[in-house]
Amino acid sequence: MNRRVVLWISIAVLCIYIGIALAAPLIAPSGPTAITGKPLEPPGAGHLFGTNDVGQDIFAQLVFGARITLLFGFFSASLSVLISTSVGIAIGYYGGIVDEVVSRAIDVFMPIPVFPLLIVLTTFFSPGIIQISILMGVLGSIHGIRIIRSQVLSVAQTYFVEGARAIGASDVHIMSRHILPNVMPLVMAKFVSSSQHLLVMGVGLSFIGIWDTTTVDWGTMIQNAYSSGGMALGLWWWILPPGIAVVGISLALAMIGYSFEEQFNPRVGVNRL
Amino acid sequence: MPVISSRYLIRRLGYSGVSFLVCVTLTFFLLHLMPGDYITNYLLWLANKVPKEAVDQFYQQFGLNLPLTDQYILYIVNILHGQWGYSYAYGLPVFSMIVEKLCWSLVLLLPSTVFGILVGTAIGAWSGWRSGSRRDLAVFNIMIVFRAIPEFWWAIMAVMVFSFYLRWFPLGGYSSISILSAGLSIPDVLYHAILPILLMTFFIATGNYYVMRSSMIEVIGEDYITTARAKGLDEQSVLWRHALKNALLPMVTLTTFQCAAIIMGNVFIETVFSWPGIGYMTTEALRLRDLPLLEGIFLLDSLLTIGAMLLADILVTVIDPRIRMGTDE
Amino acid sequence: MRHYNQRAIEGSVFIIPVLLSCIVAFSFCSGCTTTATQTPASQSPAVSTTDVIIPVDSPSSITYSNGMKKESSPPGVYEGLVIKAPNGKFDPGLAESWDVSPDAKTWTFHLVPDAAWSDGVPFTCADVKFTNDYMKAKNLTLGFVLSDVQSIECPDDHTAVFTLKTSYSGFLDQISHTPGITMAPRHIWQNITDPLHYKDTAFVGTGPLLFVNAEPGYVQMKPNDAYYGKVPAVSGVVLKLITNPDSQVLALKNGEIDVVSGLTPAVAQSLSGEEHISMYTINNSGTYEVAFNMNQYPSNITAFRQAMSHAVDRDTISSLMGTGSPTDSTFLIPALAGDFVNPADRGMYDYNLTRAAEILASADFVRNGEGTLIGPDGRPVTITIPTGSEGGSGKQNTGVGLGGGGTQKIIAVLKNDWARLGISISTVTYDDKTRYRSAVNANPVFIDSFPVQLHDDANALIDFAVTPTQETNYYNYNNPEYNSLVSQLKNTSDPAEVKALAYKMQDLLARDIPTVPVCTTDTIVAYRNDRFTGWDIGPGYHSILDPRVIENLTPVHPA
């Protein structure tokens, strides 16, 4: 299968997901938490995927859950890329003391284990999705800063930047008009891969129960099914839909991300957040 | 053999030391400032009320009513004496608790990391060498799919299919009941560990595969490969004597970090497979606000990570004289 | 030059991580194998078919340090003086009978004459006195249970006289549950200067079970043949760690374990056709109430509370729970509290949304054009209900019974009903108990699920009081009339007087409505009927690990 075809299919899938998430109230008007049927009903009339142990429609939960899961993934990825790009460009461009200080600060933060750190930090705020996605975005940006920085370094030393400076262009102007477009491919690739990574991590975190377990998102759906008889009773319609939904978008994002990478072939490194 | 200047080494070590100290300080204050405390949670769970004298008594006993800076100094002094403290919840020495749980996590993580690295690197090298071919693309796509599926989903599916329905593997836990009378039986533990190890190996391998493949592709495009071929060297020689060795360079950093990451355990796998290792213990300690235990875990992890960073930097400097860490760009 | 480096690269990538990991692994595994076994394998008997295998769901339940930390000692090994039974009664434990002075200040316990510690030393009053003195001297947390005790005297080896600091008619409640206290052997602990860090391997207690061995994921115990009471008929007890509830059910089907507690009704339903599996319920093992924080608006308005007491559809909620029954009293659970419940105060909070709306309207709560309820302060009435993780409080009663979902079901129903009154509800979850408690204090309504042992006799009503030692209560209910009734209650031990006082207190509760009880839940237990019978010991408070249950088991196929 042609890489192009795959790319277009992935983009289509992504659009479908986003579309469903946006149109959730139209698709499932009763909302995710309404009790609309008897508990643990298999798929049938009115309930495309059956009901869960309280009697809520799984399809409605899936559709509304998409909003939260997608929101978490894209929001934290955006934040992560925003921070790492701006900081990376700044320190790569200015170099010197600024670079030293920030790089050393990052070196100090990197050994602290991310996962427990995340949990510790969440205790300081009320356990909300926005807070956790902000935290994930910030923590995730740390690795990205280095990568952007090294890309910026190679650009910052080129002659045309020197030339621009000689003409008297301001720093901000140089950074935004010359450096940023050059690192943009890398940034975009990172955005897509961060989205995928963070989205999946978000589902994992919610599976473990890091935020309000009454929120309806795919992670809590899997957790509920997993620990309330979904497996012992063989209720495939309860466990499988959220998981397959996650796999679907994760695959789509991964395909898009790899296509970007192939196109722009950035400096290879640990392709983390 | 190019020797690293001792000045560089000392500077690097000193820097690591400072980094470690800052890490320890940060985590100490962060943990102690966390809202909620062990004794209140404990009393609420145990007795559904919080008698003030019990709380005060606990604080006094564990020095929690001292100013934070005093506590910090005491903590550092204790650490330097090798005294890591006692867990609030279990009353057992923190270090031995961590070691024991870590040991069990290692049973899963060690084989999977080692095999994952080896398998991933090997397949990645092959794939990069043959990049563009049909086989490479097939493997590449498979790897992408593997990696895109979240780890815990793999775990749940594996448990559902292989343990619940097919009954090939046990449902979880370390070992079967025979451990009580016959002691630890290696085959038994292995039987329980196979599924999680396999899963983690695949997952780790995909990461290494991707980096190795990219690295290999980049190396192949380099001039010296063209030169080698122009010299008339056969493909095998080009691969083994030139391409491979240079492509492995980025892997050094990656693998040292992967090994250092072993210590944190893998919470998802441990939860799904009921394998109470250090990942599980960390989440439990966090929930309970068991400060000494948490401090110990963070401490050990920082230590190992900084050690890994140091090692990686030194190795890379030794290996590639083109790179000189510590000097600008 | 390059050749050298390349060899180094090749070597380092493969050898270094392997070497690193091996070093790390070997140094740790040496620690691992030594801690893995506590007794030499040859001394530990094999698990036989007449050993009952019971699952536990958290590693901390089977990690034991010593008996002074209650939650981490093997079940059935240590005992207290009395055991709580329903209807405000108590069963004998290490005390076979007891008397109390009329002013409820002096309690005399007549100890079992032939009880002995598992190492043969006889159990005497000296041990009781020692437990009290030692806990206080060593500042152990559990000592707070005995904080009311002024002194303990031993007129003879088998009589213990407790003198309390103030009158306390509910003293037996205090020492028997939540958490209660167990007796510790003087002859062992008097030599231990650092109880907090002491790791016990013998667990010398007076109870019907003896600790044998603990391995990662398993604990083995055997009956105490020298026990003064009924020696369990099983040949041993093995606790097995299975964290996932579904895995427990499957292990039961496989025959790997003998019992599972805390099944959801749906799972129980699916097991009902299995050949070797029977089930029973422990009735009224959990309870829920919709509680008001009377310091917060709008719960500080009596009319509001009165109105909302008619807006709790306990029948629907109870049927959603799948087990248990609705509670129609003011607080005490009728099935457990017997005649402590004032019959005149039952059925007062009937579900009637029209009535609720009327009361609200008469108290200046108005519905605006969109149907939103506007309160006397001019703003829409929105209520945030904090929820906390339920796992912890459930486990101490009867296994997983109270856990997850109960509160959610109540909130789901309340959301619908209260929306019809124009009130919107939202929830926030707090995993940390301290944060949860402060959130409760900051909001007007919360869903509570106290242990049922706190709902079954007159002493339970003390929970609503504000006294010198109890500065406030969960409901922030501070009624001087009620408080004075409470102190009278504490000072008397005359049953008739206690009951009369309890009735008066319930009248006050019905008038002031600090809380609206919703329903009780049961715990469903499934067991393999081809292995052991006798799991069901009747109503009351017990978990499947309760010694009374274990004592009642008989193997179906004796060895």
Short mmCIF file of N, CA, C and O in Angstrom, two decimals, chain A residues 65-166:
data_model
loop_
_atom_site.label_atom_id
_atom_site.label_comp_id
_atom_site.label_asym_id
_atom_site.label_seq_id
_atom_site.Cartn_x
_atom_site.Cartn_y
_atom_site.Cartn_z
N GLY A 65 -16.82 10.64 25.21
CA GLY A 65 -15.48 10.42 25.74
C GLY A 65 -14.42 10.85 24.75
O GLY A 65 -13.33 11.26 25.14
N ALA A 66 -14.77 10.79 23.47
CA ALA A 66 -13.80 11.21 22.46
C ALA A 66 -13.38 12.66 22.70
O ALA A 66 -12.22 13.03 22.55
N ARG A 67 -14.34 13.48 23.12
CA ARG A 67 -14.03 14.89 23.33
C ARG A 67 -12.92 15.05 24.34
O ARG A 67 -11.93 15.76 24.11
N ILE A 68 -13.08 14.38 25.47
CA ILE A 68 -12.11 14.55 26.55
C ILE A 68 -10.76 13.98 26.14
O ILE A 68 -9.71 14.61 26.32
N THR A 69 -10.78 12.79 25.58
CA THR A 69 -9.52 12.16 25.22
C THR A 69 -8.80 12.98 24.17
O THR A 69 -7.60 13.25 24.29
N LEU A 70 -9.50 13.41 23.13
CA LEU A 70 -8.86 14.19 22.08
C LEU A 70 -8.40 15.54 22.62
O LEU A 70 -7.31 16.01 22.31
N LEU A 71 -9.24 16.14 23.45
CA LEU A 71 -8.88 17.43 24.01
C LEU A 71 -7.58 17.33 24.79
O LEU A 71 -6.67 18.13 24.62
N PHE A 72 -7.51 16.31 25.63
CA PHE A 72 -6.30 16.14 26.42
C PHE A 72 -5.09 16.00 25.51
O PHE A 72 -4.08 16.69 25.68
N GLY A 73 -5.20 15.11 24.54
CA GLY A 73 -4.06 14.84 23.67
C GLY A 73 -3.61 16.09 22.93
O GLY A 73 -2.44 16.48 22.98
N PHE A 74 -4.52 16.75 22.25
CA PHE A 74 -4.12 17.88 21.42
C PHE A 74 -3.73 19.10 22.25
O PHE A 74 -2.80 19.82 21.89
N PHE A 75 -4.44 19.31 23.32
CA PHE A 75 -4.12 20.47 24.14
C PHE A 75 -2.73 20.35 24.75
O PHE A 75 -1.92 21.27 24.66
N SER A 76 -2.44 19.21 25.36
CA SER A 76 -1.13 19.09 25.98
C SER A 76 -0.03 19.04 24.93
O SER A 76 1.06 19.58 25.15
N ALA A 77 -0.31 18.45 23.77
CA ALA A 77 0.71 18.44 22.72
C ALA A 77 0.97 19.85 22.23
O ALA A 77 2.12 20.25 22.01
N SER A 78 -0.10 20.62 22.05
CA SER A 78 0.08 22.00 21.61
C SER A 78 0.92 22.77 22.61
O SER A 78 1.86 23.49 22.24
N LEU A 79 0.57 22.62 23.86
CA LEU A 79 1.32 23.32 24.89
C LEU A 79 2.78 22.89 24.88
O LEU A 79 3.69 23.72 24.93
N SER A 80 2.98 21.60 24.80
CA SER A 80 4.34 21.08 24.81
C SER A 80 5.14 21.64 23.65
O SER A 80 6.27 22.13 23.83
N VAL A 81 4.56 21.61 22.48
CA VAL A 81 5.30 22.09 21.30
C VAL A 81 5.51 23.60 21.38
O VAL A 81 6.58 24.11 21.04
N LEU A 82 4.50 24.28 21.85
CA LEU A 82 4.62 25.74 21.97
C LEU A 82 5.80 26.10 22.87
O LEU A 82 6.66 26.91 22.53
N ILE A 83 5.81 25.48 24.04
CA ILE A 83 6.87 25.79 24.99
C ILE A 83 8.24 25.38 24.44
O ILE A 83 9.19 26.18 24.45
N SER A 84 8.32 24.15 23.95
CA SER A 84 9.65 23.70 23.52
C SER A 84 10.13 24.49 22.31
O SER A 84 11.32 24.78 22.20
N THR A 85 9.23 24.88 21.44
CA THR A 85 9.66 25.65 20.29
C THR A 85 10.14 27.03 20.71
O THR A 85 11.23 27.47 20.34
N SER A 86 9.33 27.73 21.47
CA SER A 86 9.74 29.09 21.82
C SER A 86 11.00 29.08 22.67
O SER A 86 11.94 29.85 22.42
N VAL A 87 11.05 28.20 23.67
CA VAL A 87 12.25 28.17 24.49
C VAL A 87 13.44 27.68 23.68
O VAL A 87 14.53 28.25 23.76
N GLY A 88 13.23 26.65 22.87
CA GLY A 88 14.32 26.11 22.08
C GLY A 88 14.89 27.15 21.13
O GLY A 88 16.11 27.30 21.01
N ILE A 89 14.03 27.88 20.46
CA ILE A 89 14.51 28.91 19.54
C ILE A 89 15.26 29.98 20.31
O ILE A 89 16.34 30.42 19.93
N ALA A 90 14.66 30.40 21.40
CA ALA A 90 15.28 31.48 22.17
C ALA A 90 16.68 31.10 22.64
O ALA A 90 17.64 31.85 22.42
N ILE A 91 16.80 29.96 23.27
CA ILE A 91 18.12 29.64 23.81
C ILE A 91 19.08 29.24 22.70
O ILE A 91 20.28 29.49 22.79
N GLY A 92 18.57 28.65 21.64
CA GLY A 92 19.46 28.30 20.54
C GLY A 92 19.99 29.55 19.86
O GLY A 92 21.14 29.62 19.47
N TYR A 93 19.14 30.51 19.77
CA TYR A 93 19.54 31.74 19.07
C TYR A 93 20.47 32.57 19.93
O TYR A 93 21.52 33.00 19.48
N TYR A 94 20.07 32.80 21.16
CA TYR A 94 20.88 33.67 22.00
C TYR A 94 22.16 33.01 22.47
O TYR A 94 23.18 33.64 22.62
N GLY A 95 22.06 31.72 22.73
CA GLY A 95 23.25 31.02 23.18
C GLY A 95 23.77 31.59 24.48
O GLY A 95 23.05 32.21 25.24
N GLY A 96 25.04 31.37 24.71
CA GLY A 96 25.69 31.99 25.86
C GLY A 96 25.08 31.60 27.20
O GLY A 96 24.71 30.45 27.42
N ILE A 97 24.97 32.59 28.04
CA ILE A 97 24.52 32.36 29.42
C ILE A 97 23.10 31.77 29.44
O ILE A 97 22.82 30.82 30.16
N VAL A 98 22.26 32.37 28.64
CA VAL A 98 20.86 31.92 28.62
C VAL A 98 20.81 30.43 28.31
O VAL A 98 20.13 29.65 28.99
N ASP A 99 21.56 30.06 27.30
CA ASP A 99 21.59 28.66 26.90
C ASP A 99 22.10 27.78 28.04
O ASP A 99 21.51 26.77 28.39
N GLU A 100 23.22 28.21 28.61
CA GLU A 100 23.81 27.43 29.71
C GLU A 100 22.82 27.22 30.83
O GLU A 100 22.56 26.11 31.28
N VAL A 101 22.24 28.33 31.27
CA VAL A 101 21.35 28.25 32.43
C VAL A 101 20.17 27.34 32.15
O VAL A 101 19.86 26.42 32.93
N VAL A 102 19.52 27.58 31.03
CA VAL A 102 18.33 26.77 30.75
C VAL A 102 18.69 25.31 30.54
O VAL A 102 18.01 24.41 31.04
N SER A 103 19.78 25.07 29.83
CA SER A 103 20.16 23.68 29.61
C SER A 103 20.49 22.98 30.91
O SER A 103 20.11 21.83 31.13
N ARG A 104 21.18 23.68 31.78
CA ARG A 104 21.51 23.05 33.06
C ARG A 104 20.24 22.79 33.86
O ARG A 104 20.09 21.76 34.52
N ALA A 105 19.33 23.76 33.81
CA ALA A 105 18.08 23.56 34.54
C ALA A 105 17.36 22.33 34.02
O ALA A 105 16.82 21.52 34.79
N ILE A 106 17.36 22.18 32.71
CA ILE A 106 16.71 21.00 32.13
C ILE A 106 17.41 19.74 32.58
O ILE A 106 16.77 18.74 32.95
N ASP A 107 18.73 19.78 32.58
CA ASP A 107 19.47 18.59 33.02
C ASP A 107 19.11 18.20 34.43
O ASP A 107 19.11 17.03 34.79
N VAL A 108 18.82 19.21 35.23
CA VAL A 108 18.47 18.90 36.61
C VAL A 108 17.10 18.26 36.68
O VAL A 108 16.85 17.35 37.47
N PHE A 109 16.19 18.71 35.86
CA PHE A 109 14.84 18.19 35.92
C PHE A 109 14.69 16.82 35.29
O PHE A 109 13.83 16.05 35.67
N MET A 110 15.56 16.53 34.33
CA MET A 110 15.36 15.27 33.61
C MET A 110 15.45 14.02 34.46
O MET A 110 14.70 13.08 34.24
N PRO A 111 16.36 13.95 35.44
CA PRO A 111 16.42 12.70 36.21
C PRO A 111 15.20 12.44 37.08
O PRO A 111 15.00 11.33 37.53
N ILE A 112 14.42 13.45 37.35
CA ILE A 112 13.27 13.20 38.21
C ILE A 112 12.26 12.38 37.42
O ILE A 112 11.87 12.77 36.33
N PRO A 113 11.82 11.26 37.98
CA PRO A 113 10.93 10.39 37.22
C PRO A 113 9.62 11.10 36.89
O PRO A 113 8.98 11.66 37.76
N VAL A 114 9.27 11.06 35.64
CA VAL A 114 8.13 11.84 35.16
C VAL A 114 6.82 11.39 35.77
O VAL A 114 6.01 12.19 36.22
N PHE A 115 6.61 10.12 35.79
CA PHE A 115 5.31 9.63 36.22
C PHE A 115 4.98 9.96 37.67
O PHE A 115 3.96 10.56 37.95
N PRO A 116 5.85 9.61 38.62
CA PRO A 116 5.54 10.02 39.99
C PRO A 116 5.52 11.53 40.14
O PRO A 116 4.70 12.06 40.89
N LEU A 117 6.40 12.21 39.41
CA LEU A 117 6.41 13.67 39.50
C LEU A 117 5.06 14.22 39.08
O LEU A 117 4.52 15.12 39.71
N LEU A 118 4.53 13.66 38.03
CA LEU A 118 3.22 14.09 37.56
C LEU A 118 2.18 13.92 38.65
O LEU A 118 1.39 14.82 38.92
N ILE A 119 2.18 12.76 39.27
CA ILE A 119 1.19 12.50 40.30
C ILE A 119 1.39 13.45 41.48
O ILE A 119 0.43 13.98 42.04
N VAL A 120 2.64 13.67 41.86
CA VAL A 120 2.90 14.59 42.96
C VAL A 120 2.38 15.98 42.62
O VAL A 120 1.72 16.63 43.41
N LEU A 121 2.68 16.42 41.40
CA LEU A 121 2.26 17.76 41.03
C LEU A 121 0.74 17.88 40.96
O LEU A 121 0.18 18.92 41.28
N THR A 122 0.08 16.81 40.55
CA THR A 122 -1.37 16.93 40.47
C THR A 122 -2.01 17.11 41.83
O THR A 122 -3.10 17.64 41.95
N THR A 123 -1.31 16.65 42.88
CA THR A 123 -1.92 16.81 44.19
C THR A 123 -1.98 18.27 44.61
O THR A 123 -2.75 18.64 45.49
N PHE A 124 -1.15 19.09 43.96
CA PHE A 124 -1.16 20.49 44.35
C PHE A 124 -2.35 21.23 43.76
O PHE A 124 -2.73 22.27 44.24
N PHE A 125 -2.89 20.68 42.71
CA PHE A 125 -4.05 21.32 42.11
C PHE A 125 -5.23 20.39 42.26
O PHE A 125 -5.08 19.22 42.54
N SER A 126 -6.40 20.90 42.05
CA SER A 126 -7.53 19.97 42.10
C SER A 126 -7.43 19.06 40.89
O SER A 126 -6.99 19.46 39.83
N PRO A 127 -7.80 17.82 41.04
CA PRO A 127 -7.54 16.82 40.00
C PRO A 127 -8.40 17.00 38.77
O PRO A 127 -9.38 16.31 38.59
N GLY A 128 -8.04 17.94 37.93
CA GLY A 128 -8.84 18.16 36.74
C GLY A 128 -8.05 17.82 35.49
O GLY A 128 -6.83 17.74 35.50
N ILE A 129 -8.78 17.62 34.43
CA ILE A 129 -8.11 17.24 33.18
C ILE A 129 -7.28 18.39 32.64
O ILE A 129 -6.17 18.19 32.15
N ILE A 130 -7.80 19.61 32.76
CA ILE A 130 -7.05 20.75 32.25
C ILE A 130 -5.72 20.86 32.98
O ILE A 130 -4.66 21.02 32.36
N GLN A 131 -5.80 20.73 34.30
CA GLN A 131 -4.56 20.86 35.07
C GLN A 131 -3.56 19.80 34.66
O GLN A 131 -2.37 20.07 34.49
N ILE A 132 -4.04 18.57 34.54
CA ILE A 132 -3.12 17.50 34.21
C ILE A 132 -2.58 17.66 32.80
O ILE A 132 -1.40 17.39 32.53
N SER A 133 -3.41 18.13 31.89
CA SER A 133 -2.88 18.29 30.53
C SER A 133 -1.87 19.42 30.48
O SER A 133 -0.88 19.34 29.75
N ILE A 134 -2.07 20.46 31.28
CA ILE A 134 -1.06 21.52 31.34
C ILE A 134 0.25 20.95 31.86
O ILE A 134 1.33 21.19 31.33
N LEU A 135 0.13 20.17 32.94
CA LEU A 135 1.33 19.58 33.52
C LEU A 135 2.03 18.68 32.52
O LEU A 135 3.26 18.73 32.37
N MET A 136 1.27 17.84 31.85
CA MET A 136 1.88 16.95 30.87
C MET A 136 2.54 17.75 29.77
O MET A 136 3.62 17.41 29.30
N GLY A 137 1.87 18.82 29.36
CA GLY A 137 2.45 19.66 28.31
C GLY A 137 3.78 20.23 28.76
O GLY A 137 4.78 20.19 28.03
N VAL A 138 3.81 20.75 29.96
CA VAL A 138 5.05 21.35 30.46
C VAL A 138 6.14 20.29 30.59
O VAL A 138 7.26 20.45 30.13
N LEU A 139 5.80 19.18 31.26
CA LEU A 139 6.80 18.14 31.45
C LEU A 139 7.27 17.60 30.11
O LEU A 139 8.45 17.30 29.93
N GLY A 140 6.35 17.47 29.19
CA GLY A 140 6.73 16.92 27.91
C GLY A 140 7.61 17.85 27.10
O GLY A 140 8.42 17.39 26.30
N SER A 141 7.45 19.15 27.32
CA SER A 141 8.21 20.08 26.51
C SER A 141 9.69 20.00 26.81
O SER A 141 10.53 20.38 25.99
N ILE A 142 10.01 19.52 27.99
CA ILE A 142 11.40 19.53 28.42
C ILE A 142 12.30 18.75 27.46
O ILE A 142 13.37 19.22 27.06
N HIS A 143 11.85 17.58 27.06
CA HIS A 143 12.68 16.82 26.13
C HIS A 143 12.75 17.50 24.78
O HIS A 143 13.78 17.51 24.12
N GLY A 144 11.63 18.10 24.42
CA GLY A 144 11.58 18.71 23.09
C GLY A 144 12.51 19.90 22.95
O GLY A 144 13.02 20.17 21.87
N ILE A 145 12.72 20.60 24.06
CA ILE A 145 13.55 21.80 24.00
C ILE A 145 14.92 21.48 23.43
O ILE A 145 15.44 22.18 22.58
N ARG A 146 15.49 20.39 23.92
CA ARG A 146 16.82 20.03 23.44
C ARG A 146 16.85 19.79 21.94
O ARG A 146 17.76 20.21 21.25
N ILE A 147 15.84 19.09 21.49
CA ILE A 147 15.82 18.74 20.07
C ILE A 147 15.68 19.98 19.21
O ILE A 147 16.41 20.16 18.23
N ILE A 148 14.76 20.84 19.60
CA ILE A 148 14.57 22.07 18.83
C ILE A 148 15.86 22.89 18.88
O ILE A 148 16.30 23.46 17.89
N ARG A 149 16.40 22.94 20.06
CA ARG A 149 17.61 23.73 20.25
C ARG A 149 18.72 23.31 19.30
O ARG A 149 19.36 24.15 18.66
N SER A 150 18.96 22.01 19.21
CA SER A 150 20.05 21.59 18.34
C SER A 150 19.75 21.90 16.89
O SER A 150 20.65 22.24 16.13
N GLN A 151 18.51 21.84 16.51
CA GLN A 151 18.15 22.21 15.14
C GLN A 151 18.37 23.70 14.93
O GLN A 151 18.89 24.14 13.90
N VAL A 152 17.98 24.47 15.96
CA VAL A 152 18.15 25.92 15.84
C VAL A 152 19.63 26.28 15.74
O VAL A 152 20.02 27.17 14.99
N LEU A 153 20.44 25.60 16.51
CA LEU A 153 21.86 25.90 16.52
C LEU A 153 22.46 25.86 15.13
O LEU A 153 23.26 26.71 14.75
N SER A 154 22.04 24.83 14.40
CA SER A 154 22.65 24.73 13.07
C SER A 154 22.18 25.85 12.17
O SER A 154 22.90 26.27 11.26
N VAL A 155 20.98 26.34 12.42
CA VAL A 155 20.49 27.42 11.56
C VAL A 155 21.04 28.77 11.99
O VAL A 155 21.35 29.63 11.18
N ALA A 156 21.16 28.93 13.31
CA ALA A 156 21.51 30.25 13.82
C ALA A 156 22.89 30.70 13.37
O ALA A 156 23.17 31.89 13.34
N GLN A 157 23.73 29.75 13.07
CA GLN A 157 25.09 30.13 12.71
C GLN A 157 25.25 30.44 11.23
O GLN A 157 26.32 30.81 10.79
N THR A 158 24.21 30.23 10.47
CA THR A 158 24.37 30.41 9.03
C THR A 158 24.53 31.88 8.65
O THR A 158 24.19 32.78 9.41
N TYR A 159 24.99 32.05 7.49
CA TYR A 159 25.34 33.40 7.06
C TYR A 159 24.15 34.31 6.91
O TYR A 159 24.24 35.51 7.15
N PHE A 160 23.04 33.74 6.49
CA PHE A 160 21.95 34.67 6.23
C PHE A 160 21.40 35.28 7.51
O PHE A 160 20.88 36.39 7.52
N VAL A 161 21.58 34.56 8.59
CA VAL A 161 21.18 35.15 9.87
C VAL A 161 22.13 36.29 10.22
O VAL A 161 21.71 37.36 10.65
N GLU A 162 23.41 36.00 9.99
CA GLU A 162 24.38 37.08 10.26
C GLU A 162 24.08 38.29 9.39
O GLU A 162 24.15 39.43 9.83
N GLY A 163 23.74 37.99 8.17
CA GLY A 163 23.42 39.06 7.25
C GLY A 163 22.23 39.87 7.73
O GLY A 163 22.24 41.11 7.72
N ALA A 164 21.22 39.13 8.20
CA ALA A 164 20.02 39.84 8.68
C ALA A 164 20.37 40.74 9.84
O ALA A 164 19.90 41.87 9.94
N ARG A 165 21.21 40.21 10.69
CA ARG A 165 21.59 41.02 11.85
C ARG A 165 22.36 42.26 11.41
O ARG A 165 22.20 43.34 11.96
N ALA A 166 23.18 42.04 10.38
CA ALA A 166 23.99 43.16 9.90
C ALA A 166 23.10 44.27 9.37
O ALA A 166 23.40 45.45 9.55
#
